[in-house]
Short mmCIF file of N, CA and C and ligand atoms in Angstrom, two decimals:
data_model
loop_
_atom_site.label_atom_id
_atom_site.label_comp_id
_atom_site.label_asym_id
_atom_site.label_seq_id
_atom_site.Cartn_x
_atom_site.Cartn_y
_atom_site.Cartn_z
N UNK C 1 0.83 -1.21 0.00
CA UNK C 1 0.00 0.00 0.00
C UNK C 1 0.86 1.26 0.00
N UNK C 2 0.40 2.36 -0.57
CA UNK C 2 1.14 3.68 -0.49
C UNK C 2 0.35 4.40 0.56
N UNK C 3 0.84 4.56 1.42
CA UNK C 3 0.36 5.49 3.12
C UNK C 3 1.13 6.59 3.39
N UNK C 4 0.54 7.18 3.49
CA UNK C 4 0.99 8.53 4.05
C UNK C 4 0.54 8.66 5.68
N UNK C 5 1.63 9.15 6.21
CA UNK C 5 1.38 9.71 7.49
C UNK C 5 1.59 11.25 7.95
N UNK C 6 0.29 11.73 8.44
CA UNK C 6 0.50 13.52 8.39
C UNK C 6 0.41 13.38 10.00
N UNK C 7 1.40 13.88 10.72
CA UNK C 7 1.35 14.29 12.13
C UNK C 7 1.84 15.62 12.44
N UNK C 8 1.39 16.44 13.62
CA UNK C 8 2.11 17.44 14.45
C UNK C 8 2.32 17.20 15.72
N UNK C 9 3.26 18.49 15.97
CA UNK C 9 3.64 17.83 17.27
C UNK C 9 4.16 19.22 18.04
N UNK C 10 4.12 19.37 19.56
CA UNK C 10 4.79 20.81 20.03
C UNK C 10 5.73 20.25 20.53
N UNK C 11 5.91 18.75 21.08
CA UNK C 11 7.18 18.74 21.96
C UNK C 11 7.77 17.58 21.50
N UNK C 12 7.77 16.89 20.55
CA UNK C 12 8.40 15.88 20.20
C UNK C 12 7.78 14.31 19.93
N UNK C 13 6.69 13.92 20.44
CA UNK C 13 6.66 12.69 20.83
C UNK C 13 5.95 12.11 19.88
N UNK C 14 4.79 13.20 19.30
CA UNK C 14 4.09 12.61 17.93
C UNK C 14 4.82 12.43 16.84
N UNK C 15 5.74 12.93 16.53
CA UNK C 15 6.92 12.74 15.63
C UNK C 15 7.73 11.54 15.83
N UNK C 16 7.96 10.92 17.15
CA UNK C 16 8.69 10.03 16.99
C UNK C 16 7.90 8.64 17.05
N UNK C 17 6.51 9.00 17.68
CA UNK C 17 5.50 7.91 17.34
C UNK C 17 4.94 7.76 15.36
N UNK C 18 5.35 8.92 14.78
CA UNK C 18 5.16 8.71 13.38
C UNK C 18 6.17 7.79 12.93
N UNK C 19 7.42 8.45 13.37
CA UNK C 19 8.67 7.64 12.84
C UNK C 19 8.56 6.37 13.22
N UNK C 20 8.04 5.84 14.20
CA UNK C 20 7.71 3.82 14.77
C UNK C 20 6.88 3.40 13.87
N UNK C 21 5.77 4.10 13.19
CA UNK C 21 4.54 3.81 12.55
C UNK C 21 5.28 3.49 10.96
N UNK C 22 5.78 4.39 10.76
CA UNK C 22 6.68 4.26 9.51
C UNK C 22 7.28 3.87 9.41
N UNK C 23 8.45 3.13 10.22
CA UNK C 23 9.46 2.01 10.39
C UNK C 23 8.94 0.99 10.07
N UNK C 24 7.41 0.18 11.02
CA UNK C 24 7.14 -1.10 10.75
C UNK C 24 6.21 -1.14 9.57
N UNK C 25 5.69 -0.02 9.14
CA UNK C 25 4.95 -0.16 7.86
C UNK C 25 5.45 -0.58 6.79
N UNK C 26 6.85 0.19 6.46
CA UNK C 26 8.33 -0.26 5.65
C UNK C 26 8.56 -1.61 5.89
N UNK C 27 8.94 -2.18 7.08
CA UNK C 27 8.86 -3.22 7.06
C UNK C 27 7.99 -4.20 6.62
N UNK C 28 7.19 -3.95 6.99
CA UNK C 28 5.82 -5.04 6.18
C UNK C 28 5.52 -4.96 4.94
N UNK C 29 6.73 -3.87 4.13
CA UNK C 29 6.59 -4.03 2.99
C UNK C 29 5.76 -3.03 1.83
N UNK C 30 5.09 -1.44 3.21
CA UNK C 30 4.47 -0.80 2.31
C UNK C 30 5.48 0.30 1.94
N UNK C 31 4.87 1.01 1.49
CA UNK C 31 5.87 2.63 0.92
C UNK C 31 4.97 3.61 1.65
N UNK C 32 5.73 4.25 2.35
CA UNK C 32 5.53 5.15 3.33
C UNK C 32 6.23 6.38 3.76
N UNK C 33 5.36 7.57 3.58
CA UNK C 33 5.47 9.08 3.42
C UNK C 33 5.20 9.33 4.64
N UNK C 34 6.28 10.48 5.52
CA UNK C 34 6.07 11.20 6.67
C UNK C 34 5.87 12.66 6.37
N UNK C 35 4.57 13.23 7.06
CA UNK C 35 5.22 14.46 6.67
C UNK C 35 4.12 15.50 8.18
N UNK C 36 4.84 16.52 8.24
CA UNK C 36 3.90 17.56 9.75
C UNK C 36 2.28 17.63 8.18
N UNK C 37 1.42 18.14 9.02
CA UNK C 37 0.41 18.46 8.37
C UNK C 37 0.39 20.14 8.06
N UNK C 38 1.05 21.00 8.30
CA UNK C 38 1.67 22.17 7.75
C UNK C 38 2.41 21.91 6.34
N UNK C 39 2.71 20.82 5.91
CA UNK C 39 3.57 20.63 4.89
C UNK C 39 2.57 19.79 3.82
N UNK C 40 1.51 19.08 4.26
CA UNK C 40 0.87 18.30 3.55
C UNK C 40 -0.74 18.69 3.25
N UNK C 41 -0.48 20.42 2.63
CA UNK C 41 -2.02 20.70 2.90
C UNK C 41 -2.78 20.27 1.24
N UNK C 42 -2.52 19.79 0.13
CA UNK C 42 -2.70 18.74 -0.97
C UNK C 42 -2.41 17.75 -0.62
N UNK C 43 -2.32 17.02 0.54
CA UNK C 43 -2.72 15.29 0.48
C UNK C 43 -3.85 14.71 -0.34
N UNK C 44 -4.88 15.64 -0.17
CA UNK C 44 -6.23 14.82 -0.62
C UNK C 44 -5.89 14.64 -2.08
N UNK C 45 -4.99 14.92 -2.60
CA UNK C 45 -5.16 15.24 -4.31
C UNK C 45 -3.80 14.33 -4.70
N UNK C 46 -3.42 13.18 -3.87
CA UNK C 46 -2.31 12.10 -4.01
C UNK C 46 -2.49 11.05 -3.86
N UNK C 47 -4.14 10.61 -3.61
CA UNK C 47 -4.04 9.36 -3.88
C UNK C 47 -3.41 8.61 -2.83
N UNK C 48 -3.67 8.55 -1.77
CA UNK C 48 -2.54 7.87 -1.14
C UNK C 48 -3.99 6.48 -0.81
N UNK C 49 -3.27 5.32 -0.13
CA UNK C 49 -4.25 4.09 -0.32
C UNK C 49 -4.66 4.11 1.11
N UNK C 50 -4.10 5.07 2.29
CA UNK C 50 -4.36 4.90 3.39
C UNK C 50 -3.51 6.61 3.88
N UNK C 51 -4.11 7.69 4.79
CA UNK C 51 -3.71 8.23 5.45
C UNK C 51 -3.73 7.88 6.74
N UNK C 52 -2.67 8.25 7.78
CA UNK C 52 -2.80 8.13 8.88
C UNK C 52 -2.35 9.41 9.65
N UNK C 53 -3.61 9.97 10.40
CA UNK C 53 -3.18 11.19 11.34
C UNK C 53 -3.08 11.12 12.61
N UNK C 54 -2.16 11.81 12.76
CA UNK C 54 -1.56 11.87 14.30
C UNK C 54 -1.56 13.13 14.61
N UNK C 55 -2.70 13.88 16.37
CA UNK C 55 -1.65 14.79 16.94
C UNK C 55 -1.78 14.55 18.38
N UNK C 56 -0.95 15.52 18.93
CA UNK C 56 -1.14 15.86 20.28
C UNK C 56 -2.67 16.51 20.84
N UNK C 57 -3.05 16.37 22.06
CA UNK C 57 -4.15 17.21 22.45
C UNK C 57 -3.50 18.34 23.34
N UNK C 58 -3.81 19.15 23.04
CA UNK C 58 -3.14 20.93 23.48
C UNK C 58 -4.48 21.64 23.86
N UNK C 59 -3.80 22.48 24.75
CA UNK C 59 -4.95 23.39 25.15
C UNK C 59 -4.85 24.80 23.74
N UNK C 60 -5.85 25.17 23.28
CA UNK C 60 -6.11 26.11 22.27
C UNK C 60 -7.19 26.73 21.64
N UNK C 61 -7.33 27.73 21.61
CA UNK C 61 -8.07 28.77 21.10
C UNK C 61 -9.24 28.50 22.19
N UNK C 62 -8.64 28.71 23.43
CA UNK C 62 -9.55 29.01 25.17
C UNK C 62 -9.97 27.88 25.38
N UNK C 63 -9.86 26.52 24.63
CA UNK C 63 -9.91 25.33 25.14
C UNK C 63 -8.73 24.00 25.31
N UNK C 64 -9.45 23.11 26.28
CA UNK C 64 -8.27 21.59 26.35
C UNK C 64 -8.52 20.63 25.27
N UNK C 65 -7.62 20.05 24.60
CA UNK C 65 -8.03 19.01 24.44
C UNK C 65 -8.66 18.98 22.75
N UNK C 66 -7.36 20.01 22.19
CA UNK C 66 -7.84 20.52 20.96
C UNK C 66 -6.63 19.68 19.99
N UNK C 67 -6.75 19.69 18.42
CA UNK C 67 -5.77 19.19 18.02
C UNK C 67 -4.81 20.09 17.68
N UNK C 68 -3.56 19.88 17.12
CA UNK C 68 -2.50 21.19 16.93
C UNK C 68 -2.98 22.16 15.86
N UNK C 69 -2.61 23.07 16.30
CA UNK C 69 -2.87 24.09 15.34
C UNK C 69 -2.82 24.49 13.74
N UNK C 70 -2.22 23.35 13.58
CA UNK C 70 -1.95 23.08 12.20
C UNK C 70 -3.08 22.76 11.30
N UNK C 71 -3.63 21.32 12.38
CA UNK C 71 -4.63 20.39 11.80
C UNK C 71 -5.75 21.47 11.90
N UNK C 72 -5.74 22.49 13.37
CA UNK C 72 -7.38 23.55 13.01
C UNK C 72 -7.48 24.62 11.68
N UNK C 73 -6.04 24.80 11.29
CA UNK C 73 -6.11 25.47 10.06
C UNK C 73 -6.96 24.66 9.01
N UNK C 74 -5.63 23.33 9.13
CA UNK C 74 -6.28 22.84 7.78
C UNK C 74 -8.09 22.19 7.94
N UNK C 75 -8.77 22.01 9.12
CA UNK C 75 -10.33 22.26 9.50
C UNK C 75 -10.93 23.66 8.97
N UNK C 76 -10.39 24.57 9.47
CA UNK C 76 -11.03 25.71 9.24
C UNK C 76 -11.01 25.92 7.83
N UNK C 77 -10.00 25.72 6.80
CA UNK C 77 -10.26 25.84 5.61
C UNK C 77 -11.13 24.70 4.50
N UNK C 78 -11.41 23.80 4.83
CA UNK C 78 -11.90 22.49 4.38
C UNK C 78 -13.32 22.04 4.87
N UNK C 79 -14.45 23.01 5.57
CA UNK C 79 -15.31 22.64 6.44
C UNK C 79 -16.55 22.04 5.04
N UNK C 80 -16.08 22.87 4.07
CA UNK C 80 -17.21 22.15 3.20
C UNK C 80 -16.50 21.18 2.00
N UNK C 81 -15.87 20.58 2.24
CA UNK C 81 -14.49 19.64 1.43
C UNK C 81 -15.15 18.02 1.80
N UNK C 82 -15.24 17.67 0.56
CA UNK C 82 -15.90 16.01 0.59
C UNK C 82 -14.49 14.90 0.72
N UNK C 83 -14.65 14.27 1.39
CA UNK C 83 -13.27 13.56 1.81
C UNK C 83 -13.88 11.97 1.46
N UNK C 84 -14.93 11.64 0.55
CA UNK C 84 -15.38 10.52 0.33
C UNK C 84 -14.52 9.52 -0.61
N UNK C 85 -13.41 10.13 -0.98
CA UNK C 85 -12.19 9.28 -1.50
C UNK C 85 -11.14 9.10 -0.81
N UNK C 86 -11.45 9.23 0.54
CA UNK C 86 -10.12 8.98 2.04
C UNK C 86 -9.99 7.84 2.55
N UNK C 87 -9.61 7.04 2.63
CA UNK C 87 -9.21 6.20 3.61
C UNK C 87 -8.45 6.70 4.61
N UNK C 88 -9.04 6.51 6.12
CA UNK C 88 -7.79 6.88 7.21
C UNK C 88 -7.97 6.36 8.25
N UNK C 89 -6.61 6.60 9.51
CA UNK C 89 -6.45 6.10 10.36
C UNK C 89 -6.02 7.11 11.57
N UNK C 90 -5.95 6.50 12.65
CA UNK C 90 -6.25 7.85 13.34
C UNK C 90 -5.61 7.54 14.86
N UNK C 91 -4.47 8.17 15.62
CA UNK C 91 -3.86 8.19 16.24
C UNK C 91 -3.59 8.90 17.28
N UNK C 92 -3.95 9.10 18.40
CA UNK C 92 -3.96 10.33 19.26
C UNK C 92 -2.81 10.40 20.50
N UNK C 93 -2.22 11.00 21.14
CA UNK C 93 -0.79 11.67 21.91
C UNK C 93 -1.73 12.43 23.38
N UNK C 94 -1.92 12.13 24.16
CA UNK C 94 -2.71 12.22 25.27
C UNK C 94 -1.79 12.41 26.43
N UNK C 95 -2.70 12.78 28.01
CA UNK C 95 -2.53 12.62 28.91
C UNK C 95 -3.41 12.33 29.73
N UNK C 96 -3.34 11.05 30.09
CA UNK C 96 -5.19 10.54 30.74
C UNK C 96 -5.06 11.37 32.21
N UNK C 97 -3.97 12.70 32.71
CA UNK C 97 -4.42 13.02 34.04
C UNK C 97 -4.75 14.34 33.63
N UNK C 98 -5.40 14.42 31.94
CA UNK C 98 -6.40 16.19 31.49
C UNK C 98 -7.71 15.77 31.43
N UNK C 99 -8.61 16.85 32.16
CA UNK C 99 -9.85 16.52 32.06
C UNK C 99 -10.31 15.73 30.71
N UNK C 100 -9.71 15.88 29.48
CA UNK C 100 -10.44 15.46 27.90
C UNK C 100 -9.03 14.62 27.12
N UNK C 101 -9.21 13.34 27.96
CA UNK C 101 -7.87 12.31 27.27
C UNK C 101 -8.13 12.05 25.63
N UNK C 102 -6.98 12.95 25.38
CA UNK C 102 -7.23 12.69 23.65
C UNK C 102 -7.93 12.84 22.96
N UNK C 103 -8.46 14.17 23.27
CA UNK C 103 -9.46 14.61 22.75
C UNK C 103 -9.54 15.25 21.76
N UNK C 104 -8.41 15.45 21.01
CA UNK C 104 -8.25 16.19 19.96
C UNK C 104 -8.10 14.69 18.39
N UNK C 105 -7.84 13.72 19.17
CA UNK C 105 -8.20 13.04 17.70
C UNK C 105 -9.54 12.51 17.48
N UNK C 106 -10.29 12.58 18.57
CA UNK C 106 -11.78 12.02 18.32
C UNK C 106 -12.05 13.43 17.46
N UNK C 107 -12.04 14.78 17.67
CA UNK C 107 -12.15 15.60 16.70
C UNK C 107 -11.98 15.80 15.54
N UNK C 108 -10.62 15.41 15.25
CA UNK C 108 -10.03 15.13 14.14
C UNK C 108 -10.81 13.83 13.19
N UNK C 109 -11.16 12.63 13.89
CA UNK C 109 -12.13 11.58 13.06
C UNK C 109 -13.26 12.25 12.78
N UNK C 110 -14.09 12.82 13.73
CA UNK C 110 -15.31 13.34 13.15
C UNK C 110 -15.72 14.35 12.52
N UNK C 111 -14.03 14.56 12.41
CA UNK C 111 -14.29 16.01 11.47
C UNK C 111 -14.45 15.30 10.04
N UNK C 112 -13.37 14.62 9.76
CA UNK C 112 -12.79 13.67 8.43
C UNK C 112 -14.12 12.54 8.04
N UNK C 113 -15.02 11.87 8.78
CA UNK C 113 -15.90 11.07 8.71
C UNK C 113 -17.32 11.77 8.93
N UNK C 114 -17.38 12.86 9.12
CA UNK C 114 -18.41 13.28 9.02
C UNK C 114 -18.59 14.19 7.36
N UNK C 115 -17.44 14.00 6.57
CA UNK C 115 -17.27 14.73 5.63
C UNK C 115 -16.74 13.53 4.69
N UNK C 116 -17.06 12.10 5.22
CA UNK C 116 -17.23 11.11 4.33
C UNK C 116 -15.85 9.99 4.32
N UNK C 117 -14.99 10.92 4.72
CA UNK C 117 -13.85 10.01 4.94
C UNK C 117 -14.05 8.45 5.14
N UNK C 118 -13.49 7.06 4.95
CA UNK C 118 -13.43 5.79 5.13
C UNK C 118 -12.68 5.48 6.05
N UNK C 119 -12.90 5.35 7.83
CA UNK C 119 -12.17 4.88 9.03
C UNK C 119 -11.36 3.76 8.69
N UNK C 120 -10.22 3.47 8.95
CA UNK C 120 -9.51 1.83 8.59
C UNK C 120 -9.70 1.51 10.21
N UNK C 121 -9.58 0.71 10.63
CA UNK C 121 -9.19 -0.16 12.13
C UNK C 121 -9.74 0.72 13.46
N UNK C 122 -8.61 0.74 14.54
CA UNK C 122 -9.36 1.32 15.50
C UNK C 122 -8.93 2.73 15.79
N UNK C 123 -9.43 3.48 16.59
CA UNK C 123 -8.85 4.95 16.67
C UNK C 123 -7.42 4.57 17.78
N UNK C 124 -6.37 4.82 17.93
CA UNK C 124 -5.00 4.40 19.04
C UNK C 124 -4.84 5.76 19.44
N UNK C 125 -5.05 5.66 20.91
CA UNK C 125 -4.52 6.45 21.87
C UNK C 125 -3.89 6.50 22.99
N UNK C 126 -2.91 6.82 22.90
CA UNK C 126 -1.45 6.63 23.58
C UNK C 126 -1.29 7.38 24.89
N UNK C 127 -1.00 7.15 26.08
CA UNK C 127 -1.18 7.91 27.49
C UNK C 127 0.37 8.08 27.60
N UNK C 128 0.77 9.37 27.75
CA UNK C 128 1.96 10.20 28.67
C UNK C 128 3.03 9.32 27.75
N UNK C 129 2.83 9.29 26.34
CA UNK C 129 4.35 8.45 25.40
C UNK C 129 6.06 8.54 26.17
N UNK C 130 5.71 10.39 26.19
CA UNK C 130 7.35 10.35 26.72
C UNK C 130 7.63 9.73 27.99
N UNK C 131 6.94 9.59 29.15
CA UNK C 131 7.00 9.08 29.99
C UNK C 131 7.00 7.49 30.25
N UNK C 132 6.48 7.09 29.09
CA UNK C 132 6.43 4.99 29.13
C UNK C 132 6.51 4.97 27.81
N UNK C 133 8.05 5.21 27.17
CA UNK C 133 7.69 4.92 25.97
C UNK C 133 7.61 3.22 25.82
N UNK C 134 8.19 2.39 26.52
CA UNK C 134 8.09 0.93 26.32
C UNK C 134 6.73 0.58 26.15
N UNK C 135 5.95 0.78 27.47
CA UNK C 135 4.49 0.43 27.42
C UNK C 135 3.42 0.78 26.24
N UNK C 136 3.99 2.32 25.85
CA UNK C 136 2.90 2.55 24.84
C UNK C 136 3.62 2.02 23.42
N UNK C 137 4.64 1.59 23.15
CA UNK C 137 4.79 1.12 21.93
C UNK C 137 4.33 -0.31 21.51
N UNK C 138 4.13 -0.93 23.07
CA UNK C 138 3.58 -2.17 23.03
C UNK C 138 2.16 -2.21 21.83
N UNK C 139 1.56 -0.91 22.76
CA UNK C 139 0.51 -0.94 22.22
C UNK C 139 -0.34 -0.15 20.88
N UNK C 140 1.06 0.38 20.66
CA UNK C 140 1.06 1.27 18.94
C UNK C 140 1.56 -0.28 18.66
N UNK C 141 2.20 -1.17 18.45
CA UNK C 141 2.62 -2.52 17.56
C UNK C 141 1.48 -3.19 17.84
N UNK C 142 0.59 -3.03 18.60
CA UNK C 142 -0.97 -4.09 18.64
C UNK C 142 -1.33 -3.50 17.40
N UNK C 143 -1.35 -1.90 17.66
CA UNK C 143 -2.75 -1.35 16.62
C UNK C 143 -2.07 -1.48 15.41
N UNK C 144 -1.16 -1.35 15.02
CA UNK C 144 -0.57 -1.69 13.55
C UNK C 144 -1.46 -3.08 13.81
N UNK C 145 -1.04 -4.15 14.06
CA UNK C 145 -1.51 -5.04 13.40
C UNK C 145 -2.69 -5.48 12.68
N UNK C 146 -4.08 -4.66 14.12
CA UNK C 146 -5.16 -4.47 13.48
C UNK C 146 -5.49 -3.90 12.41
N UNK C 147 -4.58 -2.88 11.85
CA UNK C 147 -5.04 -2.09 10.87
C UNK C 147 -5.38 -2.99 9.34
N UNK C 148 -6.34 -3.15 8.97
CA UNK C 148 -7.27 -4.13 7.73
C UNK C 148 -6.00 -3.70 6.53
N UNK C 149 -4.74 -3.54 6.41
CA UNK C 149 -4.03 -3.42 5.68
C UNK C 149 -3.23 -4.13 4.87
N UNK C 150 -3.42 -5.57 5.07
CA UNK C 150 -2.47 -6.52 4.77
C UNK C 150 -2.38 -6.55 2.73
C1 FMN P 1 -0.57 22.86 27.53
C2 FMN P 1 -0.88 21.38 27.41
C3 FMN P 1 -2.20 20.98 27.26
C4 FMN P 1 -2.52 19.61 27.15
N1 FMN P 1 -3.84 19.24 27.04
C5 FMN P 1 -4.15 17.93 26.98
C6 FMN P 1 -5.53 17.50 26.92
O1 FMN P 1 -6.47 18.28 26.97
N2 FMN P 1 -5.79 16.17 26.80
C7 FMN P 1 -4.78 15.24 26.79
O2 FMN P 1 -5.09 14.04 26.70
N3 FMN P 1 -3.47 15.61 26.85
C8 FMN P 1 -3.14 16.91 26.94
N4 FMN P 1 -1.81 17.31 27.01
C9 FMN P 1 -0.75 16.27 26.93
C10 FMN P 1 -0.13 16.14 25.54
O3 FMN P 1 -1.11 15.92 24.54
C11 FMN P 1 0.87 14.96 25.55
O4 FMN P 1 1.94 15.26 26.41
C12 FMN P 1 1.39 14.61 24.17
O5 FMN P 1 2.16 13.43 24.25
C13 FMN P 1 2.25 15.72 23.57
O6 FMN P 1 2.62 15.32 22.26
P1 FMN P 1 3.79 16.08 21.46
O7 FMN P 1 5.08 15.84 22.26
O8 FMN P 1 3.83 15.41 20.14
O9 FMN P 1 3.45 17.53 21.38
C14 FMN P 1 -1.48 18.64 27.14
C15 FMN P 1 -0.14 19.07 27.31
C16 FMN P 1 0.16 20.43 27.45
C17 FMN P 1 1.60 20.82 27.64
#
């Protein structure tokens, strides 16, 4: 499969959870694009056979639990944009001790699926990465597997 992965990040960790995602995808044999979502605002127009988005949940624009600022641009410009030729996947960078754990990628899906997008597998959300990165990679290598990609 040709996959693209669009993530942001303020402090590091969604970036290096892209880079794991893209390591074993390579491995299994697909071709796989990294890129911030500031850099990838024509994805929709590449065809890719699977996107996968990743961000952090940040406090922004007077609320918690928002996605990066990048991804609200590219929302705010796209609100009437048909995404019924998307396939995607969907990844979230949390802290389960903020009132709204990861709350910025359930946003991010229903922004994308309410505008027609095609969900692949399950939504993965990752608690305090920098702090356990062992534990949570356990469980980013579960959700790869689920992903209906073979
Ligand atoms: C100012 C601030 C606000 C945050 N708000 C939330 C939040 O509402 N919900 C949540 O689950 N995590 C929240 N977090 C935790 C981050 O999403 C988490 O640390 C994430 O791994 C950061 O990813 P990054 O290093 O890629 O930026 C917040 C962190 C900071 C510093």
């Amino acid at each position: 499969m040709n996959i693209k992965i669009i993530y942001e990040t303020y402090s590091s960790s969604t970036e290096t959870v892209s880079g794991l995602i893209a390591k074993q995808l390579t491995e299994l044999g697909h071709s796989v694009d990294v890129s911030r979502m500031q850099d990838s605002m024509n994805f929709i127009n590449q065809n890719y056979d699977l996107v996968i988005f990743a961000t952090p949940s940040w406090f922004d624009r007077g609320q918690e639990g928002q996605p990066h600022m990048a991804f609200l641009h590219f929302m705010d410009d796209h609100t009437n944009t048909d995404f019924t030729s998307l396939k995607c996947s969907f990844v979230g960078l949390g802290d389960s001790s903020y009132a709204h754990f990861c709350l910025a990628i359930d946003i991010l899906e229903d922004f994308f699926t309410k505008r027609g997008a095609h969900k692949l597998g399950e939504t993965l959300k990752l608690d305090n990465f920098y702090f356990n990165p062992d534990e949570e990679t356990v469980k980013l290598n579960k959700w790869i597997e689920q992903l209906p990609i073979q």
